[in-house]
Coordinates of C-alpha atoms in Angstrom, one line a residue:
M1 CA 29.5 75.9 82.8
I2 CA 27.6 73.4 84.4
T3 CA 29.2 72.1 87.5
S4 CA 26.7 69.4 88.5
T5 CA 25.2 65.6 87.3
S6 CA 22.2 66.9 88.8
N7 CA 21.5 69.5 86.0
A8 CA 18.7 69.2 83.7
K9 CA 20.5 69.0 80.8
V10 CA 22.9 66.4 81.8
K11 CA 20.4 64.2 82.8
R12 CA 18.8 65.1 79.5
L13 CA 22.3 63.7 77.7
V14 CA 22.5 60.8 80.1
N15 CA 18.8 59.6 79.1
L16 CA 19.5 60.1 75.6
K17 CA 22.4 57.6 75.7
K18 CA 21.0 55.4 77.2
K19 CA 17.6 55.1 75.7
K20 CA 16.9 55.0 72.0
K21 CA 13.6 55.6 72.6
F22 CA 14.5 59.1 73.9
R23 CA 16.9 59.5 71.0
D24 CA 13.7 59.0 68.5
E25 CA 11.3 61.2 70.1
E26 CA 14.1 64.0 69.6
G27 CA 14.9 62.9 66.2
V28 CA 19.0 62.8 67.2
F29 CA 22.1 60.6 67.8
L30 CA 25.2 61.1 69.8
V31 CA 28.6 61.3 68.6
E32 CA 31.7 61.9 70.2
G33 CA 35.4 63.0 69.8
I34 CA 37.0 65.8 67.8
R35 CA 37.2 63.6 64.8
M36 CA 33.4 63.0 64.2
F37 CA 32.4 66.8 65.4
R38 CA 34.6 68.0 62.9
E39 CA 32.7 65.5 60.2
V40 CA 29.2 66.3 61.3
P41 CA 27.1 67.9 58.5
K42 CA 26.5 71.8 59.9
D43 CA 23.1 71.9 58.8
R44 CA 22.5 68.7 60.9
L45 CA 24.3 69.9 64.0
V46 CA 21.7 70.8 66.7
E47 CA 24.2 70.8 70.0
V48 CA 27.5 70.7 71.1
Y49 CA 29.2 69.8 74.7
A50 CA 32.6 70.4 75.7
S51 CA 34.8 69.7 79.1
E52 CA 36.4 72.4 80.5
E53 CA 39.6 71.0 79.7
F54 CA 39.3 70.3 75.8
W55 CA 37.6 74.3 75.5
H56 CA 40.4 75.5 77.0
R57 CA 43.0 73.8 74.8
E58 CA 40.3 73.3 71.2
R59 CA 38.2 76.7 72.0
K60 CA 39.4 78.0 68.7
A61 CA 39.0 74.7 66.3
V62 CA 35.8 74.4 67.7
E63 CA 34.5 78.1 67.1
Q64 CA 36.1 77.2 63.9
V65 CA 33.9 74.4 62.8
L66 CA 30.9 76.1 64.3
A67 CA 31.5 79.5 62.4
G68 CA 28.4 80.1 60.4
T69 CA 26.1 78.2 62.7
K70 CA 23.9 79.4 65.5
V71 CA 25.4 76.3 67.9
Q72 CA 26.7 77.5 70.8
P73 CA 28.8 75.3 72.5
E74 CA 27.8 74.0 76.4
I75 CA 30.5 73.7 78.3
L76 CA 31.1 70.8 81.6
A77 CA 33.1 70.6 84.1
D78 CA 35.3 67.9 83.3
F79 CA 33.8 65.1 85.9
V80 CA 30.3 66.1 84.7
F81 CA 31.4 65.4 80.9
E82 CA 32.8 62.5 82.0
Y83 CA 29.8 61.5 83.8
V84 CA 28.1 62.0 80.5
S85 CA 30.6 60.1 77.9
D86 CA 30.1 56.8 76.5
T87 CA 33.6 56.3 76.2
K88 CA 35.9 55.4 79.2
T89 CA 38.9 57.9 78.2
P90 CA 36.3 60.6 76.7
Q91 CA 38.2 63.0 74.0
G92 CA 36.2 65.9 75.7
I93 CA 33.8 66.8 73.1
L94 CA 30.3 65.5 72.0
C95 CA 27.2 66.7 70.0
L96 CA 23.8 66.0 69.5
V97 CA 22.9 65.4 65.6
R98 CA 19.9 65.5 63.7
Q99 CA 18.5 62.0 62.7
K100 CA 18.5 62.0 58.4
Q101 CA 15.7 60.0 57.5
Y102 CA 15.2 57.6 54.4
S103 CA 12.4 56.0 52.7
I104 CA 13.0 52.1 50.8
T105 CA 12.5 54.2 47.8
E106 CA 15.7 56.1 48.4
I107 CA 17.6 53.6 49.5
V108 CA 17.3 51.0 46.9
K109 CA 17.4 53.8 43.8
E110 CA 20.7 54.1 42.0
K111 CA 23.0 56.6 43.6
G112 CA 25.2 58.4 40.8
G113 CA 24.6 56.0 38.5
E114 CA 25.7 52.7 40.4
L115 CA 23.9 49.5 40.4
P116 CA 22.1 49.6 44.6
L117 CA 24.1 47.0 46.6
L118 CA 22.3 47.1 49.8
L119 CA 22.6 45.0 53.0
V120 CA 19.7 44.2 55.7
L121 CA 20.7 43.3 59.0
D122 CA 18.3 41.5 60.9
Q123 CA 18.6 42.1 64.9
I124 CA 22.6 42.8 64.8
Q125 CA 23.4 43.4 68.8
D126 CA 26.8 43.9 69.3
P127 CA 28.1 47.5 68.8
G128 CA 31.6 46.5 67.6
N129 CA 29.9 44.4 65.2
L130 CA 28.2 46.9 63.8
G131 CA 30.7 49.3 63.4
T132 CA 33.2 47.1 61.3
I133 CA 30.2 46.1 59.2
V134 CA 29.2 49.6 58.6
R135 CA 33.1 50.3 57.2
T136 CA 33.3 47.3 55.6
A137 CA 30.3 48.4 54.0
E138 CA 31.8 51.6 53.0
G139 CA 35.0 49.9 52.0
A140 CA 32.8 47.4 49.5
G141 CA 31.0 49.9 47.7
V142 CA 27.8 49.3 49.6
T143 CA 25.2 51.6 48.7
G144 CA 22.7 51.6 51.4
I145 CA 22.2 49.5 55.0
V146 CA 18.9 48.8 56.4
M147 CA 18.6 47.9 60.2
S148 CA 14.9 47.7 61.2
Q149 CA 12.5 45.7 63.2
D150 CA 10.2 45.5 60.2
C151 CA 13.0 43.5 58.1
V152 CA 10.3 41.2 56.3
D153 CA 8.5 44.4 54.8
E154 CA 11.7 45.9 53.4
V155 CA 12.9 43.3 52.0
K156 CA 9.4 43.0 50.6
Q157 CA 9.7 46.3 49.0
M158 CA 13.4 45.6 48.0
K159 CA 12.2 42.8 45.9
E160 CA 9.3 44.7 44.4
A161 CA 11.8 47.1 43.0
G162 CA 13.9 44.7 41.4
I163 CA 16.5 44.1 44.2
C164 CA 17.8 40.3 44.1
T165 CA 17.7 39.3 48.0
Y166 CA 20.5 37.1 49.0
A167 CA 20.3 35.1 52.4
A168 CA 23.5 34.0 54.0
H169 CA 22.6 30.5 55.0
L170 CA 23.5 27.3 56.4
E171 CA 20.8 25.8 53.5
G172 CA 22.2 27.6 50.8
K173 CA 22.9 25.4 48.4
N174 CA 25.3 27.7 46.0
S175 CA 28.4 29.0 47.5
Y176 CA 28.9 32.7 47.3
D177 CA 31.0 32.9 44.7
E178 CA 29.5 31.1 42.2
E179 CA 26.4 33.7 42.1
D180 CA 25.9 37.1 39.9
Y181 CA 26.0 40.1 41.4
R182 CA 26.2 42.4 38.7
K183 CA 22.8 43.6 38.9
A184 CA 21.0 45.3 42.0
S185 CA 21.6 43.5 44.9
A186 CA 20.9 43.2 48.6
F187 CA 22.7 40.7 51.1
L188 CA 20.7 39.4 54.3
I189 CA 22.6 39.1 57.3
G190 CA 21.8 37.7 60.2
N191 CA 21.9 38.2 64.4
E192 CA 25.2 37.3 65.8
G193 CA 24.0 34.3 67.9
N194 CA 20.6 33.1 65.9
G195 CA 21.5 34.0 62.2
L196 CA 18.8 35.5 60.2
R197 CA 15.0 35.0 61.8
D198 CA 12.8 32.3 59.7
E199 CA 10.6 35.0 58.7
V200 CA 13.1 37.2 57.4
A201 CA 15.2 34.3 55.8
E202 CA 12.1 32.9 54.0
Q203 CA 11.7 36.4 52.3
A204 CA 15.0 35.6 50.7
Q205 CA 14.9 35.1 46.9
V206 CA 18.4 33.0 46.5
Y207 CA 20.0 31.0 49.8
I208 CA 24.1 31.3 49.8
R209 CA 26.4 30.0 51.9
I210 CA 30.1 30.4 52.7
P211 CA 32.0 26.8 52.4
M212 CA 33.6 25.7 55.8
K213 CA 35.9 23.2 57.0
G214 CA 36.6 21.9 60.4
Q215 CA 34.0 22.3 63.3
V216 CA 33.0 25.9 62.4
E217 CA 29.8 26.3 61.6
S218 CA 29.2 29.9 60.8
L219 CA 31.5 33.0 60.7
N220 CA 31.0 36.1 62.6
A221 CA 28.3 38.3 60.8
A222 CA 31.1 41.7 59.9
V223 CA 33.1 38.9 58.5
A224 CA 30.5 37.3 56.6
T225 CA 29.5 40.7 55.7
A226 CA 33.3 41.6 54.2
I227 CA 33.1 37.9 52.1
L228 CA 29.8 38.8 50.4
T229 CA 30.1 42.7 49.9
F230 CA 34.0 42.2 48.4
E231 CA 33.1 39.5 46.3
A232 CA 30.3 41.5 44.8
A233 CA 32.5 44.7 44.3
R234 CA 35.2 42.4 42.7
Q235 CA 32.5 41.1 40.2
R236 CA 31.5 44.8 39.6
R237 CA 34.9 46.0 38.4

């Protein structure tokens, strides 16, 4: 059991938690909580860490999930687990999961006969917003989400693949519900504070708007995403 926050493994976990650079170098991401642990595909599970209290309470459940894998859980003293945890009230288990890489071709191609319905997120910064967008996208039937600093190149490739790209933009002439999304489509969603960068918006084939009343100029990125994707889902029924 690891009982010191100065332990090399603990320092590594903290660096992975704080810095994307380190996560990308190792090709992993971190997830916490028993539900997430149970849902991770076994072939992508790299390491598992549990608090001492959690291990004593849930050992059988953890061992059942890990059956058939070579992963051996590392037990941390409760205060050490709190130190590496990214939540205010840690559930007692976290794991490192191998990142899965997708090419733009894999993202845009039809899945199981479904027409592509994609999101391109341009510098979304708020984790809560991003979580809401991902959950909303799953509920609306979105087939792929692209988050990249190279959004311009990604959008160009989508257009080349026959995806119609729509920018949620204040200069949109048509209301979002006047367009036809019963074809391969992608919505470009901008940053919470500044909207789409000009170089990304310029790649869109169509500008659309969500009509607003009162003094409000635009909606939260997650709310706008919900409106657009569920309109596309409605049309595709």
